[in-house]
mmCIF file of C-alpha atoms and ligand atoms in Angstrom:
data_model
loop_
_atom_site.group_PDB
_atom_site.id
_atom_site.type_symbol
_atom_site.label_atom_id
_atom_site.label_comp_id
_atom_site.label_asym_id
_atom_site.label_seq_id
_atom_site.Cartn_x
_atom_site.Cartn_y
_atom_site.Cartn_z
ATOM 1 C CA MET A 1 -0.129 -0.128 0.058
ATOM 2 C CA LEU A 2 1.305 3.393 -0.825
ATOM 3 C CA ARG A 3 1.687 5.982 1.816
ATOM 4 C CA ALA A 4 2.901 9.468 2.004
ATOM 5 C CA ARG A 5 5.799 9.670 4.052
ATOM 6 C CA ILE A 6 7.613 12.853 5.278
ATOM 7 C CA VAL A 7 10.980 12.727 4.136
ATOM 8 C CA GLY A 8 11.829 16.631 5.057
ATOM 9 C CA THR A 9 10.855 19.221 7.001
ATOM 10 C CA GLY A 10 11.528 23.169 6.985
ATOM 11 C CA SER A 11 10.290 26.269 8.494
ATOM 12 C CA TYR A 12 11.285 30.148 8.363
ATOM 13 C CA VAL A 13 9.878 32.999 10.515
ATOM 14 C CA PRO A 14 11.000 36.749 9.831
ATOM 15 C CA GLU A 15 13.838 38.026 11.778
ATOM 16 C CA LYS A 16 12.068 40.820 13.742
ATOM 17 C CA VAL A 17 11.103 39.785 17.249
ATOM 18 C CA LEU A 18 7.965 41.810 19.017
ATOM 19 C CA THR A 19 8.189 41.007 22.678
ATOM 20 C CA ASN A 20 5.316 41.448 25.252
ATOM 21 C CA GLN A 21 7.150 44.531 26.586
ATOM 22 C CA ASP A 22 7.363 45.992 22.913
ATOM 23 C CA LEU A 23 3.331 45.651 22.755
ATOM 24 C CA GLU A 24 3.137 47.512 26.544
ATOM 25 C CA ALA A 25 4.705 50.471 24.254
ATOM 26 C CA MET A 26 1.779 50.024 21.566
ATOM 27 C CA VAL A 27 -1.686 49.011 23.450
ATOM 28 C CA GLU A 28 -2.900 48.938 27.279
ATOM 29 C CA THR A 29 -1.222 45.559 28.193
ATOM 30 C CA SER A 30 1.249 43.604 30.280
ATOM 31 C CA ASP A 31 3.636 41.137 29.853
ATOM 32 C CA THR A 32 1.907 39.423 32.632
ATOM 33 C CA TRP A 33 -1.400 39.279 31.051
ATOM 34 C CA ILE A 34 -0.147 38.079 27.954
ATOM 35 C CA SER A 35 1.882 35.340 29.472
ATOM 36 C CA THR A 36 -0.371 34.102 31.992
ATOM 37 C CA ARG A 37 -3.501 34.152 29.668
ATOM 38 C CA THR A 38 -2.072 32.671 26.549
ATOM 39 C CA GLY A 39 1.671 31.538 27.300
ATOM 40 C CA ILE A 40 2.911 33.976 24.547
ATOM 41 C CA ARG A 41 6.176 35.964 25.600
ATOM 42 C CA GLU A 42 7.378 36.983 22.000
ATOM 43 C CA ARG A 43 6.142 36.675 18.271
ATOM 44 C CA ARG A 44 7.890 37.385 14.740
ATOM 45 C CA VAL A 45 6.643 40.132 12.631
ATOM 46 C CA CYS A 46 7.572 40.534 8.811
ATOM 47 C CA VAL A 47 9.208 43.496 7.684
ATOM 48 C CA THR A 48 10.341 42.713 4.035
ATOM 49 C CA ASP A 49 9.315 39.220 3.787
ATOM 50 C CA THR A 50 6.000 38.342 2.406
ATOM 51 C CA THR A 51 3.629 35.613 2.592
ATOM 52 C CA ALA A 52 5.332 34.041 -0.811
ATOM 53 C CA ASP A 53 8.917 34.526 0.860
ATOM 54 C CA MET A 54 8.310 32.745 4.043
ATOM 55 C CA ALA A 55 6.566 30.016 2.120
ATOM 56 C CA SER A 56 9.538 29.421 -0.363
ATOM 57 C CA LYS A 57 12.182 29.745 2.385
ATOM 58 C CA ALA A 58 10.242 27.169 4.582
ATOM 59 C CA ALA A 59 9.795 24.981 1.486
ATOM 60 C CA LYS A 60 13.657 25.188 0.616
ATOM 61 C CA ASN A 61 14.648 24.236 4.091
ATOM 62 C CA ALA A 62 12.138 21.259 3.655
ATOM 63 C CA LEU A 63 13.725 20.050 0.439
ATOM 64 C CA LYS A 64 17.193 20.407 1.558
ATOM 65 C CA ALA A 65 16.438 18.102 4.543
ATOM 66 C CA ALA A 66 14.560 15.862 2.173
ATOM 67 C CA GLY A 67 17.651 15.721 -0.413
ATOM 68 C CA VAL A 68 14.686 16.333 -2.928
ATOM 69 C CA SER A 69 15.098 18.693 -6.063
ATOM 70 C CA PRO A 70 12.553 20.878 -6.745
ATOM 71 C CA LYS A 71 12.466 19.292 -10.150
ATOM 72 C CA ASP A 72 10.793 16.054 -8.460
ATOM 73 C CA ILE A 73 7.856 17.984 -7.069
ATOM 74 C CA ASP A 74 4.738 16.893 -8.754
ATOM 75 C CA LEU A 75 2.246 19.108 -6.511
ATOM 76 C CA ILE A 76 2.284 22.396 -4.114
ATOM 77 C CA VAL A 77 -0.545 22.767 -1.948
ATOM 78 C CA VAL A 78 -0.206 26.016 0.378
ATOM 79 C CA GLY A 79 -2.521 26.377 3.497
ATOM 80 C CA THR A 80 -2.986 30.132 4.046
ATOM 81 C CA VAL A 81 -5.636 32.711 4.664
ATOM 82 C CA THR A 82 -3.245 35.779 3.980
ATOM 83 C CA PRO A 83 -2.086 34.864 0.353
ATOM 84 C CA GLU A 84 0.221 36.886 -1.283
ATOM 85 C CA MET A 85 -2.086 38.125 -3.701
ATOM 86 C CA ALA A 86 -5.857 37.502 -4.685
ATOM 87 C CA PHE A 87 -4.610 35.329 -7.461
ATOM 88 C CA PRO A 88 -2.396 33.730 -8.565
ATOM 89 C CA ALA A 89 -2.405 31.261 -5.574
ATOM 90 C CA THR A 90 0.573 31.691 -3.243
ATOM 91 C CA ALA A 91 1.629 28.214 -4.271
ATOM 92 C CA CYS A 92 2.167 29.279 -7.870
ATOM 93 C CA LEU A 93 4.508 31.950 -6.521
ATOM 94 C CA VAL A 94 6.392 29.219 -4.758
ATOM 95 C CA GLN A 95 6.749 27.030 -7.697
ATOM 96 C CA SER A 96 8.240 30.084 -9.422
ATOM 97 C CA ASP A 97 10.761 30.791 -6.571
ATOM 98 C CA LEU A 98 11.631 27.363 -6.141
ATOM 99 C CA GLY A 99 11.817 26.224 -9.900
ATOM 100 C CA VAL A 100 9.541 23.374 -9.684
ATOM 101 C CA ARG A 101 8.879 22.190 -13.193
ATOM 102 C CA SER A 102 6.349 23.616 -15.202
ATOM 103 C CA GLY A 103 3.187 21.316 -15.299
ATOM 104 C CA ALA A 104 3.286 20.390 -11.668
ATOM 105 C CA ALA A 105 0.212 21.206 -10.034
ATOM 106 C CA ALA A 106 0.081 24.250 -7.114
ATOM 107 C CA PHE A 107 -2.828 25.532 -5.349
ATOM 108 C CA ASP A 108 -3.997 27.349 -1.993
ATOM 109 C CA VAL A 109 -6.435 25.904 0.616
ATOM 110 C CA SER A 110 -8.281 28.347 2.944
ATOM 111 C CA ALA A 111 -8.860 26.674 6.362
ATOM 112 C CA ALA A 112 -7.368 29.571 8.642
ATOM 113 C CA CYS A 113 -5.209 27.616 11.443
ATOM 114 C CA SER A 114 -6.081 24.455 10.054
ATOM 115 C CA GLY A 115 -4.586 25.038 6.615
ATOM 116 C CA PHE A 116 -1.699 22.883 7.003
ATOM 117 C CA LEU A 117 -3.492 19.905 8.065
ATOM 118 C CA TYR A 118 -6.397 20.265 5.110
ATOM 119 C CA ALA A 119 -3.333 20.911 2.856
ATOM 120 C CA LEU A 120 -1.799 17.495 4.023
ATOM 121 C CA ASP A 121 -5.164 15.803 3.716
ATOM 122 C CA ILE A 122 -5.172 16.614 -0.111
ATOM 123 C CA ALA A 123 -1.665 15.852 -0.731
ATOM 124 C CA ASN A 124 -1.936 12.535 1.081
ATOM 125 C CA LYS A 125 -4.758 11.546 -0.905
ATOM 126 C CA TYR A 126 -3.232 12.585 -4.158
ATOM 127 C CA ILE A 127 -0.118 10.349 -3.360
ATOM 128 C CA LYS A 128 -2.181 7.203 -2.172
ATOM 129 C CA SER A 129 -4.134 7.406 -5.403
ATOM 130 C CA GLY A 130 -0.774 6.824 -7.386
ATOM 131 C CA GLU A 131 -1.027 10.114 -9.207
ATOM 132 C CA VAL A 132 1.568 12.155 -7.322
ATOM 133 C CA LYS A 133 4.863 10.868 -6.081
ATOM 134 C CA LYS A 134 6.546 13.893 -4.349
ATOM 135 C CA ALA A 135 4.369 16.797 -2.907
ATOM 136 C CA LEU A 136 5.300 20.179 -1.012
ATOM 137 C CA VAL A 137 3.038 20.845 1.635
ATOM 138 C CA ILE A 138 3.188 24.322 3.322
ATOM 139 C CA GLY A 139 1.460 26.182 6.198
ATOM 140 C CA VAL A 140 1.932 29.700 5.891
ATOM 141 C CA ASP A 141 0.287 33.008 7.549
ATOM 142 C CA ARG A 142 0.943 36.713 7.721
ATOM 143 C CA PHE A 143 -1.388 37.937 10.325
ATOM 144 C CA SER A 144 0.591 41.205 11.235
ATOM 145 C CA LYS A 145 -1.311 42.367 7.781
ATOM 146 C CA ILE A 146 -4.905 41.606 9.187
ATOM 147 C CA ILE A 147 -4.422 42.757 12.703
ATOM 148 C CA ASP A 148 -5.560 46.063 14.137
ATOM 149 C CA TRP A 149 -2.259 46.723 16.168
ATOM 150 C CA LYS A 150 -4.692 49.146 18.201
ATOM 151 C CA ASP A 151 -6.695 46.350 19.465
ATOM 152 C CA ARG A 152 -5.376 44.491 22.502
ATOM 153 C CA ALA A 153 -7.394 41.592 22.610
ATOM 154 C CA THR A 154 -6.256 40.505 19.423
ATOM 155 C CA CYS A 155 -2.591 41.747 18.436
ATOM 156 C CA VAL A 156 -1.106 40.133 21.323
ATOM 157 C CA LEU A 157 -2.118 37.020 20.178
ATOM 158 C CA PHE A 158 -0.638 36.409 16.491
ATOM 159 C CA GLY A 159 2.478 36.114 14.723
ATOM 160 C CA ASP A 160 3.911 35.597 11.114
ATOM 161 C CA GLY A 161 5.680 32.240 10.103
ATOM 162 C CA ALA A 162 5.951 29.327 7.886
ATOM 163 C CA GLY A 163 6.437 25.298 7.812
ATOM 164 C CA ALA A 164 6.794 23.254 5.338
ATOM 165 C CA VAL A 165 7.084 19.176 4.650
ATOM 166 C CA VAL A 166 8.128 17.135 1.627
ATOM 167 C CA LEU A 167 5.811 13.890 1.261
ATOM 168 C CA SER A 168 6.869 11.023 -0.716
ATOM 169 C CA ALA A 169 5.046 7.997 -1.964
ATOM 170 C CA GLU A 170 6.521 5.132 -0.282
ATOM 171 C CA LYS A 171 5.501 1.539 0.346
ATOM 172 C CA GLY A 172 5.526 0.143 4.118
ATOM 173 C CA SER A 173 4.047 1.211 7.293
ATOM 174 C CA LYS A 174 5.717 4.608 7.783
ATOM 175 C CA GLY A 175 3.619 7.757 6.682
ATOM 176 C CA VAL A 176 0.391 9.397 7.127
ATOM 177 C CA LEU A 177 -1.814 6.974 9.045
ATOM 178 C CA SER A 178 -4.976 9.100 8.863
ATOM 179 C CA CYS A 179 -6.198 12.593 8.337
ATOM 180 C CA HIS A 180 -9.390 13.966 9.158
ATOM 181 C CA ILE A 181 -11.052 17.342 8.184
ATOM 182 C CA HIS A 182 -14.020 19.156 9.697
ATOM 183 C CA SER A 183 -15.760 22.444 9.322
ATOM 184 C CA ASP A 184 -18.880 24.288 10.887
ATOM 185 C CA GLY A 185 -19.628 27.313 8.975
ATOM 186 C CA LYS A 186 -22.682 28.254 11.078
ATOM 187 C CA HIS A 187 -19.904 29.566 13.425
ATOM 188 C CA TRP A 188 -17.922 31.514 10.639
ATOM 189 C CA ASP A 189 -18.644 35.014 12.819
ATOM 190 C CA MET A 190 -16.304 33.649 15.812
ATOM 191 C CA LEU A 191 -13.051 34.307 13.783
ATOM 192 C CA TYR A 192 -13.027 36.326 10.482
ATOM 193 C CA ALA A 193 -11.172 38.782 8.479
ATOM 194 C CA GLN A 194 -13.241 40.697 5.410
ATOM 195 C CA ASN A 195 -11.535 41.286 2.298
ATOM 196 C CA SER A 196 -10.128 44.723 2.051
ATOM 197 C CA CYS A 197 -10.985 45.294 -1.491
ATOM 198 C CA PRO A 198 -11.978 48.857 -2.304
ATOM 199 C CA GLN A 199 -15.773 49.562 -2.748
ATOM 200 C CA THR A 200 -17.294 49.486 -6.360
ATOM 201 C CA PRO A 201 -19.028 52.499 -7.489
ATOM 202 C CA PHE A 202 -22.236 50.924 -7.453
ATOM 203 C CA GLU A 203 -22.302 49.631 -3.686
ATOM 204 C CA ASP A 204 -24.181 51.822 -1.226
ATOM 205 C CA LYS A 205 -22.634 49.791 1.977
ATOM 206 C CA GLU A 206 -19.879 51.042 4.300
ATOM 207 C CA GLN A 207 -16.374 49.867 3.509
ATOM 208 C CA ALA A 208 -16.060 46.798 5.635
ATOM 209 C CA SER A 209 -13.038 46.571 8.292
ATOM 210 C CA PRO A 210 -10.266 44.674 6.889
ATOM 211 C CA PHE A 211 -9.221 43.731 10.396
ATOM 212 C CA LEU A 212 -9.395 40.226 12.189
ATOM 213 C CA LYS A 213 -12.003 40.017 14.501
ATOM 214 C CA MET A 214 -12.758 37.363 17.158
ATOM 215 C CA ASN A 215 -14.798 36.287 19.840
ATOM 216 C CA GLY A 216 -11.963 35.233 22.039
ATOM 217 C CA ASN A 217 -14.285 33.907 24.868
ATOM 218 C CA GLU A 218 -16.643 31.502 22.897
ATOM 219 C CA THR A 219 -13.902 30.434 20.465
ATOM 220 C CA PHE A 220 -11.547 29.365 23.712
ATOM 221 C CA LYS A 221 -14.631 26.958 24.655
ATOM 222 C CA ILE A 222 -15.226 25.520 21.296
ATOM 223 C CA ALA A 223 -11.334 25.075 20.736
ATOM 224 C CA VAL A 224 -10.928 22.997 23.999
ATOM 225 C CA ARG A 225 -13.874 20.519 23.202
ATOM 226 C CA THR A 226 -13.231 20.091 19.412
ATOM 227 C CA MET A 227 -9.437 19.579 19.812
ATOM 228 C CA GLY A 228 -10.278 16.817 22.446
ATOM 229 C CA ASN A 229 -12.609 15.218 20.196
ATOM 230 C CA ALA A 230 -10.676 15.520 16.976
ATOM 231 C CA ILE A 231 -7.407 13.813 18.890
ATOM 232 C CA THR A 232 -9.956 11.109 20.122
ATOM 233 C CA GLU A 233 -11.029 10.716 16.193
ATOM 234 C CA ALA A 234 -7.299 10.007 15.098
ATOM 235 C CA MET A 235 -6.786 7.738 18.089
ATOM 236 C CA GLU A 236 -9.785 5.490 17.739
ATOM 237 C CA THR A 237 -9.026 5.357 13.603
ATOM 238 C CA ASN A 238 -5.576 4.139 14.328
ATOM 239 C CA GLY A 239 -6.128 2.325 17.495
ATOM 240 C CA LEU A 240 -4.004 4.327 19.535
ATOM 241 C CA THR A 241 -3.913 4.995 23.401
ATOM 242 C CA ALA A 242 -2.472 7.967 25.088
ATOM 243 C CA ASP A 243 0.656 5.630 25.825
ATOM 244 C CA ASN A 244 1.212 4.782 21.914
ATOM 245 C CA ILE A 245 1.346 8.535 21.298
ATOM 246 C CA SER A 246 5.071 9.739 20.826
ATOM 247 C CA LEU A 247 4.169 13.304 20.590
ATOM 248 C CA LEU A 248 1.364 15.611 20.386
ATOM 249 C CA ILE A 249 1.896 18.456 17.805
ATOM 250 C CA PRO A 250 -1.344 20.988 18.582
ATOM 251 C CA HIS A 251 -2.055 23.949 16.716
ATOM 252 C CA GLN A 252 -0.507 26.518 18.893
ATOM 253 C CA ALA A 253 -2.959 29.423 19.744
ATOM 254 C CA ASN A 254 -3.279 29.276 23.880
ATOM 255 C CA LEU A 255 -1.157 27.262 26.052
ATOM 256 C CA ARG A 256 -4.448 27.125 28.419
ATOM 257 C CA ILE A 257 -6.432 25.319 25.527
ATOM 258 C CA ILE A 258 -3.296 23.102 24.821
ATOM 259 C CA ASN A 259 -3.020 22.118 28.413
ATOM 260 C CA ALA A 260 -7.011 21.486 29.039
ATOM 261 C CA THR A 261 -6.587 19.054 25.627
ATOM 262 C CA ARG A 262 -3.416 17.725 27.283
ATOM 263 C CA ASP A 263 -5.187 16.937 30.333
ATOM 264 C CA ARG A 264 -8.151 15.623 28.942
ATOM 265 C CA LEU A 265 -6.454 12.850 27.029
ATOM 266 C CA LYS A 266 -4.335 12.374 29.918
ATOM 267 C CA LEU A 267 -0.917 12.802 27.916
ATOM 268 C CA THR A 268 2.134 13.894 30.019
ATOM 269 C CA ASP A 269 3.537 17.331 29.565
ATOM 270 C CA ASP A 270 6.577 16.027 27.810
ATOM 271 C CA LYS A 271 4.618 14.469 25.098
ATOM 272 C CA VAL A 272 2.993 17.729 24.092
ATOM 273 C CA TYR A 273 5.160 19.994 21.626
ATOM 274 C CA THR A 274 4.822 23.760 22.568
ATOM 275 C CA ASN A 275 6.931 26.818 21.214
ATOM 276 C CA LEU A 276 4.068 29.312 21.298
ATOM 277 C CA ASP A 277 6.047 31.462 23.890
ATOM 278 C CA ARG A 278 8.391 32.468 21.126
ATOM 279 C CA TYR A 279 5.986 32.521 17.970
ATOM 280 C CA GLY A 280 2.469 33.360 19.125
ATOM 281 C CA ASN A 281 -0.098 31.905 16.934
ATOM 282 C CA THR A 282 1.104 31.606 13.766
ATOM 283 C CA SER A 283 -2.284 30.200 12.064
ATOM 284 C CA ALA A 284 -1.482 27.693 9.333
ATOM 285 C CA GLY A 285 2.297 28.103 9.859
ATOM 286 C CA SER A 286 1.889 26.995 13.535
ATOM 287 C CA ILE A 287 1.781 22.998 13.229
ATOM 288 C CA PRO A 288 4.564 22.438 10.269
ATOM 289 C CA LEU A 289 6.856 25.135 12.346
ATOM 290 C CA ALA A 290 6.408 23.329 15.742
ATOM 291 C CA LEU A 291 7.006 19.787 13.968
ATOM 292 C CA ASP A 292 10.188 21.307 12.083
ATOM 293 C CA GLU A 293 11.542 22.162 15.556
ATOM 294 C CA ALA A 294 10.839 18.916 17.135
ATOM 295 C CA VAL A 295 12.520 16.893 14.295
ATOM 296 C CA ARG A 296 15.551 19.346 14.532
ATOM 297 C CA THR A 297 15.698 19.283 18.329
ATOM 298 C CA GLY A 298 15.899 15.369 17.986
ATOM 299 C CA LYS A 299 12.526 15.266 19.715
ATOM 300 C CA ILE A 300 11.174 12.760 17.201
ATOM 301 C CA LYS A 301 12.693 9.470 16.472
ATOM 302 C CA ASP A 302 12.375 6.593 13.961
ATOM 303 C CA GLY A 303 9.258 4.728 14.082
ATOM 304 C CA ASP A 304 7.421 7.556 16.640
ATOM 305 C CA VAL A 305 3.849 8.113 16.338
ATOM 306 C CA ILE A 306 2.859 11.991 15.883
ATOM 307 C CA VAL A 307 -0.621 13.345 16.187
ATOM 308 C CA PHE A 308 -1.367 16.734 14.631
ATOM 309 C CA VAL A 309 -4.445 18.655 15.860
ATOM 310 C CA SER A 310 -5.776 22.034 14.888
ATOM 311 C CA PHE A 311 -8.407 24.666 15.134
ATOM 312 C CA GLY A 312 -9.364 27.849 13.684
ATOM 313 C CA GLY A 313 -11.671 30.143 11.665
ATOM 314 C CA GLY A 314 -14.308 28.612 9.751
ATOM 315 C CA LEU A 315 -14.772 27.233 12.123
ATOM 316 C CA THR A 316 -12.353 24.242 11.071
ATOM 317 C CA TRP A 317 -10.776 21.448 12.850
ATOM 318 C CA ALA A 318 -8.385 18.695 11.839
ATOM 319 C CA SER A 319 -6.032 15.772 12.847
ATOM 320 C CA ALA A 320 -3.548 13.666 11.412
ATOM 321 C CA ALA A 321 -1.592 10.871 12.691
ATOM 322 C CA VAL A 322 1.541 10.096 11.278
ATOM 323 C CA LYS A 323 4.491 7.075 11.921
ATOM 324 C CA TRP A 324 8.059 8.751 11.530
HETATM 325 O O1 LIG B 401 -6.329 30.110 16.453
HETATM 326 C C1 LIG B 401 -7.671 30.313 16.444
HETATM 327 C C2 LIG B 401 -8.270 30.180 17.551
HETATM 328 N N1 LIG B 401 -8.336 31.051 18.271
HETATM 329 C C3 LIG B 401 -8.177 30.908 19.808
HETATM 330 O O2 LIG B 401 -8.291 29.498 20.120
HETATM 331 C C4 LIG B 401 -8.497 32.006 20.769
HETATM 332 C C5 LIG B 401 -8.994 31.471 21.671
HETATM 333 N N2 LIG B 401 -9.321 32.303 22.914
HETATM 334 C C6 LIG B 401 -8.538 32.828 23.637
HETATM 335 O O3 LIG B 401 -7.278 32.391 23.483
HETATM 336 C C7 LIG B 401 -8.678 33.610 25.018
HETATM 337 O O4 LIG B 401 -10.049 33.728 25.141
HETATM 338 C C8 LIG B 401 -8.175 35.229 25.042
HETATM 339 C C9 LIG B 401 -6.468 35.158 25.151
HETATM 340 C C10 LIG B 401 -8.447 35.799 23.500
HETATM 341 C C11 LIG B 401 -8.633 35.820 25.938
HETATM 342 O O5 LIG B 401 -8.533 35.431 27.021
HETATM 343 P P1 LIG B 401 -10.099 35.352 28.095
HETATM 344 O O6 LIG B 401 -9.035 34.948 29.543
HETATM 345 O O7 LIG B 401 -10.699 34.729 27.582
HETATM 346 O O8 LIG B 401 -9.843 37.156 28.298
HETATM 347 P P2 LIG B 401 -11.016 37.866 28.223
HETATM 348 O O9 LIG B 401 -11.373 38.040 26.704
HETATM 349 O O10 LIG B 401 -12.328 37.219 29.081
HETATM 350 O O11 LIG B 401 -10.692 39.243 29.002
HETATM 351 C C12 LIG B 401 -10.617 39.284 30.365
HETATM 352 C C13 LIG B 401 -10.189 40.757 30.545
HETATM 353 C C14 LIG B 401 -11.099 41.811 29.945
HETATM 354 O O12 LIG B 401 -11.223 42.798 30.897
HETATM 355 P P3 LIG B 401 -12.597 43.032 31.921
HETATM 356 O O13 LIG B 401 -13.819 42.990 30.787
HETATM 357 O O14 LIG B 401 -12.392 41.782 32.574
HETATM 358 O O15 LIG B 401 -12.629 44.298 32.354
HETATM 359 C C15 LIG B 401 -10.385 42.312 28.759
HETATM 360 O O16 LIG B 401 -10.834 43.607 28.240
HETATM 361 O O17 LIG B 401 -8.974 41.020 29.942
HETATM 362 C C16 LIG B 401 -8.931 42.095 29.210
HETATM 363 N N3 LIG B 401 -7.841 42.109 28.137
HETATM 364 C C17 LIG B 401 -6.964 42.594 28.053
HETATM 365 N N4 LIG B 401 -6.072 42.841 29.183
HETATM 366 C C18 LIG B 401 -4.848 43.006 29.138
HETATM 367 C C19 LIG B 401 -8.291 41.629 26.864
HETATM 368 N N5 LIG B 401 -6.864 41.392 26.026
HETATM 369 C C20 LIG B 401 -6.065 42.074 26.879
HETATM 370 C C21 LIG B 401 -4.605 42.386 26.837
HETATM 371 N N6 LIG B 401 -4.178 42.876 28.143
HETATM 372 N N7 LIG B 401 -3.902 42.043 25.704
#
């Protein structure tokens, strides 16, 4: 049976660090409030990098780690809700930046913080069908562009970043074991950002705000419940118990959500990877950025079972289980 094996990971964050102390000078907030309510201490923000720059740099690092040439990539799927342009897809810009061959397929997926797992699910299905041999799956977001930097309720939460994996079709037991993707559009207004296109001369309504809006409390409650259910779905599909999970890599939105999920699943702290203290919530970038760090710091070994779980605007949620 063909499986999509992760043969290389990469990530990229912009150089500029914005600390909680920096934010104290911008809005009425405090390091204590931010770190105790969210676990975040600093985040990265783009100065010169764009969404496509971050995606290409993460993808280059993943290709290098995999020892795979861009010429061998058949498919690029990018999860993002802050694309470089309305069109073409950020994936096409990455294709051009990396020199991926003409004729490969490249497209974006809009699933907010679940964007990477949605992209992984799609690429996994193409690989299992035999149509694609090697794929690049990227999660990237540049929320600094859609944040109201005067709104303390949201500006302290997010950061910019990207992560990528190279998938290769291989026979055997290693690779993606399962992916589950879900959404519930009736809760779209919990977390959203409207398009910031200018008004046409034919419209008579007010120009929409381009900034991200979030109902933090409600999103928090749904996130705790939904992430736990999503992990349970991955565990039941693969006959896993908490003991069989080597590492859980959750979406990095809030340490309190992650800890509540950890406790519900009865996982020990060492089995849950977090890096939101340094990057905040990077939306679709969050899971692949954490995965790349875990790989590069030796936290993942051959044969380990890794579970990913996400939750975000849509509302969307997703899980995946991978044998390393
Ligand atoms: O990635 C997609 C999914 N997103 C999420 O999962 C985010 C989920 N939500 C959360 O993480 C949390 O709800 C937040 C971190 C956004 C907020 O934490 P909270 O414990 O739910 O705080 P709150 O919204 O209930 O606000 C408590 C107080 C309020 O003041 P009053 O009304 O009690 O006087 C806020 O005005 O904290 C105030 N507040 C702040 N104070 C200092 C809100 N933001 C700030 C701030 N600094 N940055």
